[in-house]
XYZ file of C-alpha atoms in Angstrom:
162
model
C 30.899 35.429 4.811
C 30.624 35.333 1.067
C 27.249 34.480 -0.638
C 28.900 31.395 -2.210
C 29.881 30.005 1.105
C 26.431 30.831 2.614
C 24.852 28.927 -0.357
C 26.936 25.800 0.249
C 26.153 25.859 3.937
C 22.467 26.176 3.089
C 22.779 23.323 0.546
C 24.479 21.052 2.853
C 21.893 21.656 5.685
C 19.115 20.831 3.282
C 20.783 17.688 2.036
C 21.335 16.588 5.563
C 17.753 17.345 6.430
C 16.423 15.343 3.535
C 18.763 12.557 4.251
C 17.590 12.439 7.828
C 13.910 12.624 6.786
C 14.383 9.669 4.168
C 16.289 7.654 6.664
C 13.390 7.959 9.293
C 10.890 6.609 6.646
C 12.850 3.477 5.861
C 13.299 0.384 7.794
C 16.817 -0.209 8.780
C 18.257 -3.833 8.113
C 18.817 -4.706 11.738
C 15.198 -3.756 12.386
C 13.941 -5.804 9.627
C 15.949 -8.732 10.660
C 14.838 -8.561 14.299
C 11.252 -8.206 13.031
C 11.592 -11.173 10.756
C 13.163 -13.175 13.733
C 10.425 -12.321 15.980
C 8.401 -15.308 17.268
C 4.934 -15.769 16.022
C 2.140 -15.381 18.712
C -0.827 -17.499 18.847
C -3.971 -16.826 20.923
C -7.369 -18.319 21.668
C -10.324 -16.643 19.848
C -12.291 -17.064 23.109
C -9.612 -16.261 25.530
C -7.303 -13.571 24.217
C -5.167 -13.601 27.368
C -3.979 -17.142 26.407
C -0.865 -16.663 24.441
C 1.663 -19.106 23.043
C 4.649 -19.016 20.637
C 3.468 -22.154 18.893
C 0.058 -23.561 17.698
C -1.822 -25.733 20.126
C -4.957 -26.011 22.043
C -6.482 -23.496 24.664
C -5.829 -24.880 28.074
C -9.211 -23.128 29.134
C -11.564 -24.420 26.375
C -9.678 -26.623 24.091
C -10.081 -24.542 20.976
C -7.272 -24.250 18.408
C -4.995 -21.356 19.010
C -4.964 -18.920 16.053
C -1.979 -16.978 14.736
C -2.054 -13.288 15.643
C -1.827 -10.882 12.686
C -1.180 -7.283 12.619
C -3.743 -5.024 10.841
C -1.265 -4.516 8.029
C -0.964 -8.320 7.574
C -4.757 -8.620 7.570
C -5.134 -5.767 5.037
C -2.634 -7.537 2.756
C -4.413 -10.861 3.080
C -7.824 -9.239 2.363
C -6.441 -7.678 -0.765
C -4.974 -10.927 -1.872
C -8.317 -12.785 -1.140
C -10.248 -10.228 -3.118
C -7.810 -10.426 -6.136
C -8.173 -14.295 -6.177
C -11.997 -13.957 -5.876
C -11.901 -11.555 -8.961
C -9.632 -13.979 -10.924
C -11.918 -16.916 -10.203
C -15.049 -14.961 -11.066
C -13.424 -13.761 -14.470
C -12.257 -17.552 -15.238
C -15.773 -18.758 -14.500
C -17.453 -16.154 -16.705
C -15.075 -16.972 -19.525
C -15.640 -20.762 -19.120
C -19.417 -20.142 -19.351
C -18.732 -18.216 -22.613
C -16.632 -21.185 -24.026
C -13.475 -19.011 -24.058
C -11.528 -20.765 -21.153
C -10.525 -24.357 -21.662
C -7.806 -25.028 -19.223
C -5.992 -28.440 -18.867
C -5.174 -28.392 -15.215
C -7.466 -28.963 -12.168
C -7.168 -25.388 -10.811
C -7.489 -23.296 -14.038
C -4.279 -21.219 -14.769
C -4.235 -17.433 -14.174
C -1.487 -16.635 -16.758
C -3.748 -17.143 -19.747
C -6.420 -15.046 -18.203
C -4.013 -12.146 -17.465
C -2.180 -12.366 -20.789
C -4.959 -13.306 -23.244
C -8.401 -13.032 -21.405
C -8.985 -16.675 -22.648
C -7.383 -20.113 -22.425
C -6.932 -22.636 -25.185
C -4.413 -24.917 -23.415
C -6.594 -28.003 -23.264
C -7.416 -27.580 -26.972
C -3.665 -27.164 -27.648
C -2.687 -30.038 -25.639
C -5.087 -32.316 -27.586
C -3.529 -31.141 -30.741
C -0.023 -31.802 -29.660
C 0.816 -28.129 -29.165
C 2.361 -26.274 -26.284
C 0.532 -25.094 -23.284
C 1.277 -22.086 -21.152
C 3.969 -22.173 -18.492
C 1.523 -22.427 -15.574
C -0.316 -25.281 -17.136
C 2.947 -27.089 -17.847
C 3.946 -26.647 -14.248
C 0.581 -27.965 -13.271
C 0.971 -31.148 -15.305
C 4.582 -31.718 -13.801
C 2.995 -31.517 -10.403
C 0.272 -34.158 -11.441
C -2.550 -31.734 -11.621
C -3.562 -32.532 -15.263
C -7.338 -33.046 -16.126
C -6.797 -35.677 -18.691
C -5.544 -39.016 -17.292
C -4.847 -40.276 -20.892
C -2.099 -37.703 -21.277
C 1.334 -38.283 -19.640
C 3.056 -35.328 -17.983
C 6.233 -36.083 -20.093
C 4.155 -35.511 -23.350
C 3.203 -32.094 -22.284
C 5.110 -29.291 -24.062
C 5.628 -25.721 -22.845
C 6.043 -22.328 -24.660
C 9.000 -21.723 -22.149
C 12.238 -21.224 -23.940
C 15.401 -21.651 -21.778
C 17.944 -18.962 -22.537
C 21.759 -19.640 -21.972
C 23.538 -16.497 -20.610
């Protein structure tokens, strides 16, 4: 066997091995579909043997059944809760410093992330545009100033025609 032929056999073997390893590390579409179509499970916090495929009451004690989550789902939920808490802390601190004056009930996150301050309420009072998140809040009816109509709120968002 020539060395060139041997080289190609080794190369093809390596490529096939890598392909198999990569494929094992990825979810296949059919598996993902069956996982997403799997029914949710609910159980009683006091009686874990009680299971249901829908929310309801425990037949033994009457407590509300709770949705069963996997450890991975719980870890993601914990990270989201921590991030939400950190955002709220940062906004509260900036509000105390007078650097965060938002115009919606639940102060926006976009100004915090982009500018580490918010002047949307001041801008609104001056007839200027507010950030997109605040604009959305006003359109949902979450504005803090009842003297301002949602239709009068301007946004910095520019619609692009493609």
